[in-house]
Every structure is written in C-alpha cells, then in structure tokens.
mmCIF file of C-alpha atoms and ligand atoms in Angstrom:
data_model
loop_
_atom_site.group_PDB
_atom_site.id
_atom_site.type_symbol
_atom_site.label_atom_id
_atom_site.label_comp_id
_atom_site.label_asym_id
_atom_site.label_seq_id
_atom_site.Cartn_x
_atom_site.Cartn_y
_atom_site.Cartn_z
ATOM 1 C CA MET S 252 -65.865 -75.735 -41.640
ATOM 2 C CA THR S 253 -68.381 -78.010 -43.478
ATOM 3 C CA PRO S 254 -66.999 -81.536 -43.837
ATOM 4 C CA ASN S 255 -66.261 -82.433 -47.168
ATOM 5 C CA PRO S 256 -69.600 -85.207 -48.205
ATOM 6 C CA ARG S 257 -67.001 -86.971 -50.578
ATOM 7 C CA THR S 258 -64.463 -87.633 -48.004
ATOM 8 C CA ARG S 259 -65.431 -90.754 -46.161
ATOM 9 C CA THR S 260 -63.214 -91.779 -43.064
ATOM 10 C CA PRO S 261 -61.710 -95.097 -43.951
ATOM 11 C CA LEU S 262 -63.082 -98.184 -42.396
ATOM 12 C CA PRO S 263 -60.654 -100.014 -40.132
ATOM 13 C CA LYS S 264 -58.838 -103.252 -41.445
ATOM 14 C CA ARG S 265 -60.514 -106.269 -40.614
ATOM 15 C CA THR S 266 -58.950 -109.465 -39.131
ATOM 16 C CA VAL S 267 -59.833 -112.843 -42.053
ATOM 17 C CA SER S 268 -60.396 -116.014 -40.624
ATOM 18 C CA ILE S 269 -60.614 -119.812 -41.428
ATOM 19 C CA ILE S 270 -64.278 -120.359 -40.546
ATOM 20 C CA GLY S 271 -64.397 -123.792 -42.160
ATOM 21 C CA THR S 272 -62.184 -126.389 -44.800
ATOM 22 C CA GLY S 273 -63.498 -129.299 -46.899
ATOM 23 C CA SER S 274 -61.798 -131.423 -49.615
ATOM 24 C CA HIS S 275 -62.759 -134.342 -51.784
ATOM 25 C CA LEU S 276 -60.463 -137.140 -53.286
ATOM 26 C CA PRO S 277 -62.062 -139.441 -56.020
ATOM 27 C CA GLU S 278 -62.496 -143.142 -54.795
ATOM 28 C CA ARG S 279 -59.950 -144.930 -57.581
ATOM 29 C CA VAL S 280 -56.714 -145.488 -55.945
ATOM 30 C CA LEU S 281 -53.879 -145.944 -58.625
ATOM 31 C CA THR S 282 -50.857 -147.714 -56.590
ATOM 32 C CA ASN S 283 -47.224 -147.670 -57.510
ATOM 33 C CA ALA S 284 -47.419 -151.724 -58.254
ATOM 34 C CA GLU S 285 -49.937 -150.438 -61.527
ATOM 35 C CA LEU S 286 -47.611 -147.902 -62.637
ATOM 36 C CA GLU S 287 -45.089 -150.340 -62.611
ATOM 37 C CA LYS S 288 -47.092 -152.177 -65.355
ATOM 38 C CA LEU S 289 -47.717 -148.907 -67.176
ATOM 39 C CA VAL S 290 -44.406 -147.688 -67.401
ATOM 40 C CA ASP S 291 -40.375 -148.454 -66.699
ATOM 41 C CA THR S 292 -40.821 -147.348 -62.736
ATOM 42 C CA THR S 293 -40.854 -149.170 -59.553
ATOM 43 C CA ASP S 294 -42.537 -148.906 -56.581
ATOM 44 C CA GLU S 295 -38.927 -148.705 -54.730
ATOM 45 C CA TRP S 296 -37.540 -146.021 -57.322
ATOM 46 C CA ILE S 297 -41.086 -143.879 -56.989
ATOM 47 C CA THR S 298 -41.198 -144.527 -52.838
ATOM 48 C CA THR S 299 -37.039 -143.523 -52.476
ATOM 49 C CA ARG S 300 -37.624 -140.921 -54.879
ATOM 50 C CA THR S 301 -40.308 -138.962 -53.890
ATOM 51 C CA GLY S 302 -42.369 -140.586 -50.789
ATOM 52 C CA ILE S 303 -45.346 -141.260 -52.935
ATOM 53 C CA LYS S 304 -47.280 -144.655 -52.472
ATOM 54 C CA GLU S 305 -50.370 -144.074 -54.124
ATOM 55 C CA ARG S 306 -52.663 -141.156 -55.812
ATOM 56 C CA ARG S 307 -56.353 -140.810 -56.512
ATOM 57 C CA ILE S 308 -57.650 -140.784 -60.156
ATOM 58 C CA ALA S 309 -60.826 -138.804 -61.209
ATOM 59 C CA ALA S 310 -63.658 -141.844 -62.582
ATOM 60 C CA ASP S 311 -64.512 -141.404 -66.212
ATOM 61 C CA GLY S 312 -66.845 -138.118 -67.025
ATOM 62 C CA GLU S 313 -65.609 -136.632 -62.859
ATOM 63 C CA THR S 314 -64.803 -132.946 -63.390
ATOM 64 C CA THR S 315 -62.543 -130.561 -61.711
ATOM 65 C CA SER S 316 -65.447 -128.740 -60.667
ATOM 66 C CA ASP S 317 -67.289 -131.967 -59.422
ATOM 67 C CA MET S 318 -64.446 -132.467 -57.020
ATOM 68 C CA ALA S 319 -64.198 -128.304 -56.092
ATOM 69 C CA ALA S 320 -68.109 -128.786 -55.684
ATOM 70 C CA ASN S 321 -67.625 -131.656 -53.100
ATOM 71 C CA ALA S 322 -65.212 -129.775 -51.082
ATOM 72 C CA ALA S 323 -66.753 -126.805 -50.908
ATOM 73 C CA ARG S 324 -69.961 -128.093 -49.765
ATOM 74 C CA ALA S 325 -67.776 -130.013 -47.066
ATOM 75 C CA ALA S 326 -66.215 -126.773 -46.179
ATOM 76 C CA MET S 327 -69.816 -125.196 -45.704
ATOM 77 C CA GLU S 328 -70.774 -127.790 -43.295
ATOM 78 C CA ASP S 329 -67.773 -127.175 -41.276
ATOM 79 C CA ALA S 330 -68.429 -123.544 -41.555
ATOM 80 C CA GLY S 331 -72.044 -123.871 -40.860
ATOM 81 C CA ILE S 332 -72.987 -121.260 -43.866
ATOM 82 C CA SER S 333 -75.037 -121.876 -46.240
ATOM 83 C CA ALA S 334 -74.726 -121.500 -50.187
ATOM 84 C CA ASP S 335 -76.336 -118.229 -50.319
ATOM 85 C CA GLU S 336 -74.408 -116.503 -47.780
ATOM 86 C CA ILE S 337 -71.119 -116.611 -50.220
ATOM 87 C CA ASP S 338 -70.051 -113.348 -51.903
ATOM 88 C CA LEU S 339 -67.174 -114.452 -53.807
ATOM 89 C CA ILE S 340 -65.939 -117.853 -55.160
ATOM 90 C CA ILE S 341 -62.256 -117.716 -56.335
ATOM 91 C CA LEU S 342 -61.147 -121.454 -57.807
ATOM 92 C CA ALA S 343 -57.074 -122.308 -58.230
ATOM 93 C CA THR S 344 -56.575 -124.698 -61.241
ATOM 94 C CA ILE S 345 -54.123 -125.668 -64.224
ATOM 95 C CA THR S 346 -57.185 -127.923 -65.181
ATOM 96 C CA PRO S 347 -60.513 -126.128 -65.760
ATOM 97 C CA ASP S 348 -63.469 -127.573 -67.439
ATOM 98 C CA PHE S 349 -63.509 -125.192 -70.130
ATOM 99 C CA PHE S 350 -61.327 -122.159 -71.345
ATOM 100 C CA MET S 351 -64.605 -120.755 -70.753
ATOM 101 C CA PRO S 352 -66.962 -120.257 -68.757
ATOM 102 C CA SER S 353 -64.420 -120.086 -65.281
ATOM 103 C CA THR S 354 -64.713 -123.333 -63.128
ATOM 104 C CA ALA S 355 -65.894 -120.967 -60.610
ATOM 105 C CA CYS S 356 -69.165 -120.361 -62.210
ATOM 106 C CA VAL S 357 -69.686 -124.080 -62.906
ATOM 107 C CA VAL S 358 -68.874 -124.651 -59.034
ATOM 108 C CA GLN S 359 -71.447 -121.820 -58.036
ATOM 109 C CA THR S 360 -74.560 -123.341 -59.948
ATOM 110 C CA LYS S 361 -73.559 -126.814 -58.751
ATOM 111 C CA ILE S 362 -73.747 -125.277 -55.102
ATOM 112 C CA GLY S 363 -76.301 -123.284 -55.466
ATOM 113 C CA ALA S 364 -74.305 -120.059 -54.616
ATOM 114 C CA THR S 365 -76.105 -117.794 -56.296
ATOM 115 C CA ARG S 366 -75.297 -114.499 -54.921
ATOM 116 C CA ALA S 367 -71.623 -114.742 -55.651
ATOM 117 C CA ALA S 368 -69.540 -113.532 -57.994
ATOM 118 C CA CYS S 369 -66.735 -115.806 -59.338
ATOM 119 C CA PHE S 370 -63.247 -116.584 -61.118
ATOM 120 C CA ASP S 371 -60.872 -118.800 -61.721
ATOM 121 C CA ILE S 372 -56.899 -118.013 -61.194
ATOM 122 C CA SER S 373 -54.086 -119.437 -62.614
ATOM 123 C CA ALA S 374 -50.629 -119.861 -60.575
ATOM 124 C CA ALA S 375 -50.001 -123.840 -60.891
ATOM 125 C CA CYS S 376 -49.288 -125.313 -57.368
ATOM 126 C CA SER S 377 -49.137 -122.247 -55.880
ATOM 127 C CA GLY S 378 -52.877 -121.327 -56.785
ATOM 128 C CA PHE S 379 -54.850 -121.725 -53.759
ATOM 129 C CA LEU S 380 -52.153 -119.903 -51.460
ATOM 130 C CA TYR S 381 -52.461 -117.382 -54.056
ATOM 131 C CA ALA S 382 -56.850 -117.707 -53.928
ATOM 132 C CA ILE S 383 -56.133 -117.286 -50.062
ATOM 133 C CA GLU S 384 -54.337 -114.251 -50.040
ATOM 134 C CA ILE S 385 -57.053 -112.447 -52.921
ATOM 135 C CA ALA S 386 -59.881 -113.483 -50.674
ATOM 136 C CA GLN S 387 -58.070 -111.627 -47.732
ATOM 137 C CA GLN S 388 -57.922 -108.646 -49.352
ATOM 138 C CA PHE S 389 -60.772 -108.314 -50.636
ATOM 139 C CA ILE S 390 -62.331 -109.126 -47.016
ATOM 140 C CA THR S 391 -60.006 -106.568 -45.648
ATOM 141 C CA SER S 392 -61.153 -103.848 -47.797
ATOM 142 C CA HIS S 393 -64.585 -104.745 -46.906
ATOM 143 C CA THR S 394 -65.877 -105.651 -50.368
ATOM 144 C CA PHE S 395 -67.094 -108.962 -49.562
ATOM 145 C CA ASN S 396 -67.307 -110.313 -46.041
ATOM 146 C CA THR S 397 -67.574 -114.417 -47.071
ATOM 147 C CA ILE S 398 -65.757 -115.853 -49.631
ATOM 148 C CA LEU S 399 -65.146 -119.560 -50.894
ATOM 149 C CA VAL S 400 -61.551 -120.166 -52.142
ATOM 150 C CA ILE S 401 -60.720 -123.763 -53.911
ATOM 151 C CA GLY S 402 -57.718 -125.636 -55.102
ATOM 152 C CA ALA S 403 -58.817 -128.065 -57.554
ATOM 153 C CA ASP S 404 -56.733 -130.378 -60.474
ATOM 154 C CA LYS S 405 -57.688 -133.554 -62.496
ATOM 155 C CA LEU S 406 -54.527 -133.602 -63.647
ATOM 156 C CA SER S 407 -54.805 -137.212 -64.510
ATOM 157 C CA SER S 408 -56.402 -135.058 -67.821
ATOM 158 C CA ILE S 409 -52.973 -133.682 -68.676
ATOM 159 C CA VAL S 410 -50.935 -136.517 -67.723
ATOM 160 C CA ASN S 411 -48.523 -138.251 -70.463
ATOM 161 C CA TRP S 412 -49.223 -141.766 -69.069
ATOM 162 C CA LYS S 413 -46.071 -142.913 -70.838
ATOM 163 C CA ASP S 414 -43.773 -140.644 -69.232
ATOM 164 C CA ARG S 415 -41.900 -141.753 -66.512
ATOM 165 C CA ASN S 416 -41.157 -138.784 -65.472
ATOM 166 C CA THR S 417 -43.726 -137.147 -64.584
ATOM 167 C CA CYS S 418 -46.965 -140.091 -64.526
ATOM 168 C CA VAL S 419 -45.901 -141.368 -60.984
ATOM 169 C CA LEU S 420 -46.196 -138.013 -59.427
ATOM 170 C CA PHE S 421 -49.543 -136.791 -59.913
ATOM 171 C CA GLY S 422 -52.881 -137.327 -58.580
ATOM 172 C CA ASP S 423 -56.600 -135.552 -58.728
ATOM 173 C CA GLY S 424 -58.540 -134.046 -55.854
ATOM 174 C CA ALA S 425 -60.256 -130.961 -54.579
ATOM 175 C CA GLY S 426 -59.838 -128.719 -51.266
ATOM 176 C CA ALA S 427 -61.865 -125.694 -50.200
ATOM 177 C CA ALA S 428 -61.599 -123.035 -47.344
ATOM 178 C CA ILE S 429 -64.338 -120.328 -46.160
ATOM 179 C CA LEU S 430 -62.633 -117.021 -45.412
ATOM 180 C CA ARG S 431 -64.876 -114.490 -43.246
ATOM 181 C CA HIS S 432 -64.244 -111.390 -41.067
ATOM 182 C CA ARG S 433 -64.468 -112.822 -37.549
ATOM 183 C CA ALA S 434 -64.443 -109.883 -34.562
ATOM 184 C CA HIS S 435 -61.561 -110.572 -32.268
ATOM 185 C CA GLY S 436 -60.794 -113.463 -34.623
ATOM 186 C CA HIS S 437 -57.453 -115.220 -35.054
ATOM 187 C CA GLY S 438 -56.632 -115.127 -38.877
ATOM 188 C CA VAL S 439 -54.196 -114.697 -42.052
ATOM 189 C CA ILE S 440 -51.405 -112.686 -40.043
ATOM 190 C CA ALA S 441 -48.712 -111.914 -43.027
ATOM 191 C CA THR S 442 -48.270 -113.286 -46.640
ATOM 192 C CA ARG S 443 -45.622 -113.512 -49.351
ATOM 193 C CA MET S 444 -45.795 -114.324 -53.083
ATOM 194 C CA GLY S 445 -43.356 -114.460 -55.535
ATOM 195 C CA SER S 446 -43.061 -115.423 -59.125
ATOM 196 C CA ASN S 447 -40.036 -116.091 -61.854
ATOM 197 C CA GLY S 448 -41.529 -116.400 -65.425
ATOM 198 C CA GLY S 449 -38.089 -116.670 -66.657
ATOM 199 C CA LEU S 450 -38.264 -120.143 -65.542
ATOM 200 C CA ALA S 451 -41.961 -120.836 -67.065
ATOM 201 C CA ASP S 452 -40.062 -123.605 -69.413
ATOM 202 C CA LEU S 453 -38.899 -125.891 -66.339
ATOM 203 C CA LEU S 454 -42.398 -127.077 -65.633
ATOM 204 C CA GLN S 455 -45.290 -126.383 -68.487
ATOM 205 C CA VAL S 456 -48.047 -127.507 -70.728
ATOM 206 C CA PRO S 457 -46.752 -126.575 -74.011
ATOM 207 C CA GLY S 458 -49.924 -126.843 -76.343
ATOM 208 C CA GLY S 459 -53.377 -126.248 -75.947
ATOM 209 C CA GLY S 460 -53.398 -122.656 -75.253
ATOM 210 C CA SER S 461 -53.395 -119.698 -77.763
ATOM 211 C CA ALA S 462 -49.771 -120.017 -78.293
ATOM 212 C CA CYS S 463 -49.558 -123.448 -79.468
ATOM 213 C CA PRO S 464 -53.317 -124.369 -80.186
ATOM 214 C CA ILE S 465 -53.750 -128.630 -80.898
ATOM 215 C CA THR S 466 -54.140 -128.724 -84.344
ATOM 216 C CA ALA S 467 -54.537 -131.565 -86.704
ATOM 217 C CA ALA S 468 -51.147 -131.271 -87.685
ATOM 218 C CA ASN S 469 -49.603 -131.276 -84.313
ATOM 219 C CA VAL S 470 -52.199 -133.835 -82.329
ATOM 220 C CA GLY S 471 -50.061 -136.178 -81.890
ATOM 221 C CA GLN S 472 -47.012 -134.671 -80.419
ATOM 222 C CA ASP S 473 -47.827 -134.501 -76.905
ATOM 223 C CA LEU S 474 -47.872 -131.044 -76.591
ATOM 224 C CA GLN S 475 -51.265 -130.747 -74.350
ATOM 225 C CA PHE S 476 -49.364 -132.963 -71.338
ATOM 226 C CA ILE S 477 -47.002 -131.796 -68.443
ATOM 227 C CA ARG S 478 -43.340 -131.681 -69.123
ATOM 228 C CA MET S 479 -40.961 -130.917 -66.233
ATOM 229 C CA GLU S 480 -37.200 -130.859 -65.640
ATOM 230 C CA GLY S 481 -37.541 -132.416 -62.332
ATOM 231 C CA ARG S 482 -34.323 -131.779 -60.934
ATOM 232 C CA GLU S 483 -34.149 -127.963 -61.579
ATOM 233 C CA THR S 484 -37.347 -127.770 -60.454
ATOM 234 C CA PHE S 485 -36.776 -129.458 -57.046
ATOM 235 C CA LYS S 486 -33.518 -126.669 -56.579
ATOM 236 C CA HIS S 487 -35.747 -123.746 -57.043
ATOM 237 C CA ALA S 488 -38.868 -125.424 -54.391
ATOM 238 C CA VAL S 489 -36.410 -125.833 -51.880
ATOM 239 C CA THR S 490 -34.443 -122.251 -52.036
ATOM 240 C CA ASN S 491 -37.936 -120.352 -52.771
ATOM 241 C CA MET S 492 -40.299 -121.947 -50.359
ATOM 242 C CA VAL S 493 -37.227 -121.658 -47.453
ATOM 243 C CA ASP S 494 -36.670 -117.772 -48.681
ATOM 244 C CA SER S 495 -40.458 -117.177 -48.975
ATOM 245 C CA ALA S 496 -41.168 -118.745 -45.615
ATOM 246 C CA ARG S 497 -38.482 -117.264 -43.570
ATOM 247 C CA LYS S 498 -39.739 -113.521 -44.674
ATOM 248 C CA VAL S 499 -43.292 -114.358 -44.069
ATOM 249 C CA LEU S 500 -42.570 -115.352 -40.569
ATOM 250 C CA ASP S 501 -40.219 -112.610 -40.049
ATOM 251 C CA ASP S 502 -43.232 -110.104 -40.967
ATOM 252 C CA ALA S 503 -45.176 -111.949 -38.471
ATOM 253 C CA GLY S 504 -42.869 -111.388 -35.825
ATOM 254 C CA LEU S 505 -42.394 -115.325 -35.316
ATOM 255 C CA GLN S 506 -39.529 -118.040 -35.012
ATOM 256 C CA SER S 507 -39.973 -121.251 -36.493
ATOM 257 C CA SER S 508 -40.088 -123.005 -33.315
ATOM 258 C CA ASP S 509 -43.222 -120.735 -32.688
ATOM 259 C CA LEU S 510 -44.526 -122.713 -35.334
ATOM 260 C CA ALA S 511 -47.247 -125.889 -34.087
ATOM 261 C CA CYS S 512 -47.673 -126.939 -37.407
ATOM 262 C CA VAL S 513 -46.158 -126.540 -40.886
ATOM 263 C CA ILE S 514 -48.471 -127.038 -44.379
ATOM 264 C CA PRO S 515 -46.485 -127.660 -47.173
ATOM 265 C CA HIS S 516 -46.964 -128.129 -50.713
ATOM 266 C CA GLN S 517 -47.413 -131.742 -51.281
ATOM 267 C CA ALA S 518 -44.728 -132.958 -54.245
ATOM 268 C CA ASN S 519 -42.326 -134.641 -52.896
ATOM 269 C CA LEU S 520 -40.824 -136.158 -49.258
ATOM 270 C CA ARG S 521 -37.387 -135.204 -49.711
ATOM 271 C CA ILE S 522 -38.524 -131.583 -50.534
ATOM 272 C CA ILE S 523 -40.488 -131.083 -47.734
ATOM 273 C CA SER S 524 -37.676 -132.797 -45.431
ATOM 274 C CA ALA S 525 -35.345 -130.429 -46.974
ATOM 275 C CA VAL S 526 -37.654 -127.288 -46.239
ATOM 276 C CA ALA S 527 -38.330 -128.789 -42.641
ATOM 277 C CA GLU S 528 -34.693 -128.758 -41.684
ATOM 278 C CA ARG S 529 -33.351 -125.413 -43.419
ATOM 279 C CA LEU S 530 -36.587 -124.158 -41.240
ATOM 280 C CA GLU S 531 -35.324 -125.796 -38.212
ATOM 281 C CA VAL S 532 -39.044 -127.415 -37.826
ATOM 282 C CA PRO S 533 -39.133 -131.045 -37.004
ATOM 283 C CA LEU S 534 -40.880 -133.239 -39.268
ATOM 284 C CA ASP S 535 -43.718 -134.365 -36.605
ATOM 285 C CA ARG S 536 -44.637 -130.702 -36.934
ATOM 286 C CA VAL S 537 -45.136 -130.855 -40.659
ATOM 287 C CA MET S 538 -48.328 -132.120 -42.275
ATOM 288 C CA VAL S 539 -47.808 -134.748 -45.148
ATOM 289 C CA ASN S 540 -50.216 -136.921 -47.135
ATOM 290 C CA LEU S 541 -48.596 -137.033 -50.500
ATOM 291 C CA ASP S 542 -47.817 -140.787 -49.497
ATOM 292 C CA ARG S 543 -51.729 -141.045 -50.569
ATOM 293 C CA TYR S 544 -52.304 -138.600 -53.057
ATOM 294 C CA GLY S 545 -49.560 -137.866 -54.515
ATOM 295 C CA ASN S 546 -49.013 -133.961 -55.799
ATOM 296 C CA THR S 547 -52.347 -132.588 -56.172
ATOM 297 C CA SER S 548 -51.089 -129.301 -57.827
ATOM 298 C CA ALA S 549 -53.332 -126.145 -56.247
ATOM 299 C CA ALA S 550 -55.628 -128.570 -54.300
ATOM 300 C CA ALA S 551 -52.678 -130.007 -52.467
ATOM 301 C CA VAL S 552 -52.041 -127.741 -49.797
ATOM 302 C CA ALA S 553 -56.009 -127.383 -49.411
ATOM 303 C CA ILE S 554 -56.453 -131.001 -49.146
ATOM 304 C CA ALA S 555 -53.437 -130.882 -46.289
ATOM 305 C CA LEU S 556 -55.047 -128.402 -44.360
ATOM 306 C CA ASP S 557 -58.644 -130.035 -44.363
ATOM 307 C CA GLU S 558 -57.199 -133.195 -43.061
ATOM 308 C CA ALA S 559 -54.871 -131.122 -40.518
ATOM 309 C CA ASN S 560 -58.083 -129.378 -39.277
ATOM 310 C CA ARG S 561 -60.277 -132.406 -39.346
ATOM 311 C CA THR S 562 -57.090 -134.402 -37.464
ATOM 312 C CA GLY S 563 -57.366 -132.250 -34.784
ATOM 313 C CA ARG S 564 -53.325 -130.728 -35.481
ATOM 314 C CA MET S 565 -54.061 -126.942 -34.734
ATOM 315 C CA LYS S 566 -55.917 -125.606 -31.786
ATOM 316 C CA VAL S 567 -57.253 -122.339 -31.551
ATOM 317 C CA GLY S 568 -54.709 -119.528 -31.330
ATOM 318 C CA ASP S 569 -51.905 -121.699 -32.469
ATOM 319 C CA TYR S 570 -49.701 -120.368 -35.205
ATOM 320 C CA VAL S 571 -49.669 -121.914 -38.679
ATOM 321 C CA LEU S 572 -47.613 -122.132 -41.573
ATOM 322 C CA LEU S 573 -48.577 -122.556 -45.493
ATOM 323 C CA VAL S 574 -45.949 -122.492 -48.017
ATOM 324 C CA VAL S 575 -46.177 -123.753 -51.489
ATOM 325 C CA PHE S 576 -44.346 -123.699 -54.927
ATOM 326 C CA GLY S 577 -45.200 -124.768 -58.615
ATOM 327 C CA GLY S 578 -45.210 -123.423 -62.421
ATOM 328 C CA GLY S 579 -44.784 -120.358 -63.378
ATOM 329 C CA MET S 580 -42.660 -120.284 -61.477
ATOM 330 C CA THR S 581 -44.856 -119.109 -58.441
ATOM 331 C CA TRP S 582 -44.222 -119.633 -54.794
ATOM 332 C CA ALA S 583 -45.905 -118.165 -51.582
ATOM 333 C CA SER S 584 -46.005 -118.607 -47.858
ATOM 334 C CA SER S 585 -48.656 -117.501 -45.309
ATOM 335 C CA VAL S 586 -48.960 -117.411 -41.388
ATOM 336 C CA ILE S 587 -52.070 -117.869 -40.030
ATOM 337 C CA GLN S 588 -53.436 -117.997 -36.446
ATOM 338 C CA TRP S 589 -55.930 -120.520 -36.118
HETATM 339 O O1 UT7 I 624 -45.372 -129.079 -58.180
HETATM 340 C C1 UT7 I 624 -44.653 -128.389 -58.657
HETATM 341 C C2 UT7 I 624 -43.508 -128.421 -58.395
HETATM 342 N N1 UT7 I 624 -42.674 -129.963 -58.719
HETATM 343 C C3 UT7 I 624 -41.950 -130.054 -58.063
HETATM 344 O O2 UT7 I 624 -41.275 -129.646 -57.160
HETATM 345 C C4 UT7 I 624 -41.420 -131.442 -58.320
HETATM 346 C C5 UT7 I 624 -39.636 -131.280 -58.105
HETATM 347 N N2 UT7 I 624 -38.892 -132.900 -58.941
HETATM 348 C C6 UT7 I 624 -39.186 -133.603 -57.985
HETATM 349 O O3 UT7 I 624 -39.355 -133.973 -57.175
HETATM 350 C C7 UT7 I 624 -37.807 -134.550 -58.580
HETATM 351 O O4 UT7 I 624 -37.147 -133.826 -59.195
HETATM 352 C C8 UT7 I 624 -38.325 -135.969 -59.513
HETATM 353 C C9 UT7 I 624 -38.933 -137.102 -58.267
HETATM 354 C C10 UT7 I 624 -39.170 -135.453 -60.384
HETATM 355 C C11 UT7 I 624 -37.314 -136.548 -59.831
HETATM 356 O O5 UT7 I 624 -36.591 -137.273 -58.798
HETATM 357 P P1 UT7 I 624 -34.625 -137.226 -59.190
HETATM 358 O O6 UT7 I 624 -34.135 -137.881 -58.076
HETATM 359 O O7 UT7 I 624 -34.870 -135.610 -59.520
HETATM 360 O O8 UT7 I 624 -34.315 -137.913 -60.585
HETATM 361 P P2 UT7 I 624 -33.828 -137.449 -61.563
HETATM 362 O O9 UT7 I 624 -34.531 -136.719 -62.261
HETATM 363 O O10 UT7 I 624 -32.713 -137.133 -61.650
HETATM 364 O O11 UT7 I 624 -33.655 -138.789 -62.226
HETATM 365 C C12 UT7 I 624 -32.815 -139.995 -61.980
HETATM 366 C C13 UT7 I 624 -32.853 -140.617 -62.293
HETATM 367 C C14 UT7 I 624 -33.098 -140.359 -63.886
HETATM 368 O O12 UT7 I 624 -32.244 -141.839 -64.873
HETATM 369 P P3 UT7 I 624 -30.756 -142.048 -65.082
HETATM 370 O O13 UT7 I 624 -30.858 -140.503 -66.332
HETATM 371 O O14 UT7 I 624 -29.815 -141.643 -63.984
HETATM 372 O O15 UT7 I 624 -30.094 -143.006 -65.828
HETATM 373 C C15 UT7 I 624 -34.163 -140.812 -64.616
HETATM 374 O O16 UT7 I 624 -34.398 -141.450 -65.791
HETATM 375 O O17 UT7 I 624 -33.787 -141.778 -62.449
HETATM 376 C C16 UT7 I 624 -34.667 -142.078 -63.786
HETATM 377 N N3 UT7 I 624 -36.385 -141.803 -63.396
HETATM 378 C C17 UT7 I 624 -37.023 -142.879 -63.103
HETATM 379 N N4 UT7 I 624 -36.593 -144.266 -63.047
HETATM 380 C C18 UT7 I 624 -37.364 -144.970 -62.328
HETATM 381 C C19 UT7 I 624 -37.290 -140.759 -63.763
HETATM 382 N N5 UT7 I 624 -38.525 -140.995 -63.461
HETATM 383 C C20 UT7 I 624 -38.001 -142.531 -62.879
HETATM 384 C C21 UT7 I 624 -39.106 -143.484 -62.657
HETATM 385 N N6 UT7 I 624 -39.213 -144.545 -62.141
HETATM 386 N N7 UT7 I 624 -40.567 -142.922 -62.792
#
C-alpha cells in the first residue's frame, strides 16, 4: 500500500535543558534603616516578619527591559551562545516598559536577537516558571530549538512608598535562562501549574488597565499601586506551594530527600521556612537571597536560580525543585535535573 504522504511519523519528544543563566540587580541599595525614615516601620519589624534586610532599586531611567537585557547577556555568555541563535524570547513581568510593544520585543532589539519571535506573559511572581514551562513545550514539540526566558520586574514603579504594608517588601531586578534541547541531556522532568482567579483581590494593582484607566478624575486615588492582603496571601502561598511541590515530586517519581537544592519564590523567609518544613527539606538545601533583594516578583526565582548556578550549589545530575506563588493567584513547581 502507498503510504499517505500527509501522515508524518511523529518526532520523538526531546529533553530540555537550562544551558545558561544570568541576572541583573540595580546598583542602588535601599536598606531597612532608610525605610524607617519613609514610613512608620522598623528594621526589627521588617527583619523578623519577612527576613528582608535590603533591596535594590532601579536608577532613574533604568527600565525593566534594561535589567532584562543585562540578565539575558549574562545568560548568553554563561551558555556560550550568540544572540542570533535565539529562536524565541519569553519575558515574564507585571511591570512592562509599555502596554505595547511587549518588553520581550524591546529586549530583542537591545540584545540583537534579530531572528527571535517575542512575547510577554503575565503570571505575577509565578511568571518565570510559567515561561520555563511554555519554552519547554515549544522545544519538546520541535517548534523551536533555543529559547531565552526572562523574569524581570521594576516593582519600585508600582509600589506606594507611603504604604508600609507593601513598600518594605519589594525590589527591582531581572533573571534569565537559556533553554535548549541537549541530547543525553538532563532537563525539566516535570512541572505543575495552577491558578485561582477567585482570589485575585488579595493581591492586585487595581488601576491603569482597561477595567480602570487612570484618568484626571481618579489620578490621586493611588489605584496604580500594588495592594495586598498580606496575611491571607501568606496562607495561600504556603498551602499551594507545598501542594504543587508534592504533586510535582510525585510526577517525577522522587522524594524530597532526593533534592539537592530547592529554589523557592523569595517573598518571605517565614513562607520559605514553612514550605521547607512541610516538605521535610533542611533549610541549608534551600536557596534564600531575599535578605539582599526582597521580593522581585517574576525575577525572584530566576535570580535565585542564577545565584545557585554561579555559586555551584547544583552539580550535574542533581535534582532541583523550583516552586513559586504570586498574584492571580498563581503557583507552579518544576523538578529539574541539572
Ligand atoms: O509575592 C507574592 C506573594 N506575596 C506574599 O506571599 C506575601 C505574603 N504575606 C506576607 O509576607 C506577610 O503577610 C507580610 C510580611 C506582608 C505581613 O506580615 P504579617 O505577619 O502577616 O503582618 P500583618 O499583615 O498581619 O500585620 C501585623 C501588624 C499590623 O498591625 P496591627 O493591626 O496588628 O496593629 C500591621 O499594621 O503589623 C503591622 N505592619 C507593620 N508594622 C511595622 C504591617 N506592615 C508593617 C511595617 N512595619 N512595615
């Protein structure tokens, strides 16, 4: 029988590796002592309730895309690739340079990745891991070979510097990873993603979008700033991070004792400790840098991954768990073999 020319043998699924990482933090350090002069707070309160000691703040004119492009350059150097090898740029952010064009397109021009297709995704603090999963689907399906994934946020641009409930928590920064198929390579083993839009009100920026544009009539109402119900967000963060981490470990056929390193979202040291305790992972196997950078939203886990990579916390073959939580509400967990 003549084979049907329209029927193609499916290509085998491909393993997807992170072949390079990079990050960028602005130079300006904002300490808890400086915040004591801005709002009614203390270094003692911030340290004991969050674990944060200082955070980085972008310079005047330093944009999300500037930080993202620097992180991307560092990741390309680490991976040993040039910009023209990049097929796709996925950038996760809630603080894009503009509504249009996408910040990924702005980064494309800054780094000279002229062959790449580009888009942004919005999943708040979970964005980087969502973007990693999207990238790995594109590579697994043979659509693209080399993908630049970036998590970048300039939260100082949407923080209300008069609101002590939020302004002490956040910082600016960017992290990036290059993903590529690597024969016999290690890679992303399993990912779980979840969302609950019914809890959107707990963490939001109410104004500035099409639902509530900033107009002359509402301009003084602080609608363009982050608002958060901290205590409720805290509870959902712990529950969903633990639940998704357990499920993804199960999918990967691993126990938490198999993990060499856990890289969690950097929102609050008490959240990280609660998650580690419930997963029965000792804290010395957990990556923590929020004392220096605060919560940088989509950038947080990307920066932590880069630090873990550069400080040799992960050796080839090690199992690593990434676990995130953010506005939406959204959450995700991935197990990666380094
Ligand atoms: O990245 C996305 C996900 N985000 C998170 O996961 C963040 C989750 N939430 C948290 O990390 C914590 O809830 C916070 C750090 C935001 C707050 O800590 P908390 O222990 O939950 O404090 P609280 O909101 O229950 O407030 C306790 C007290 C309140 O005073 P009263 O009402 O008890 O008199 C606050 O007004 O602490 C007060 N407070 C502060 N005091 C000094 C709140 N912020 C401050 C501050 N300095 N900066």
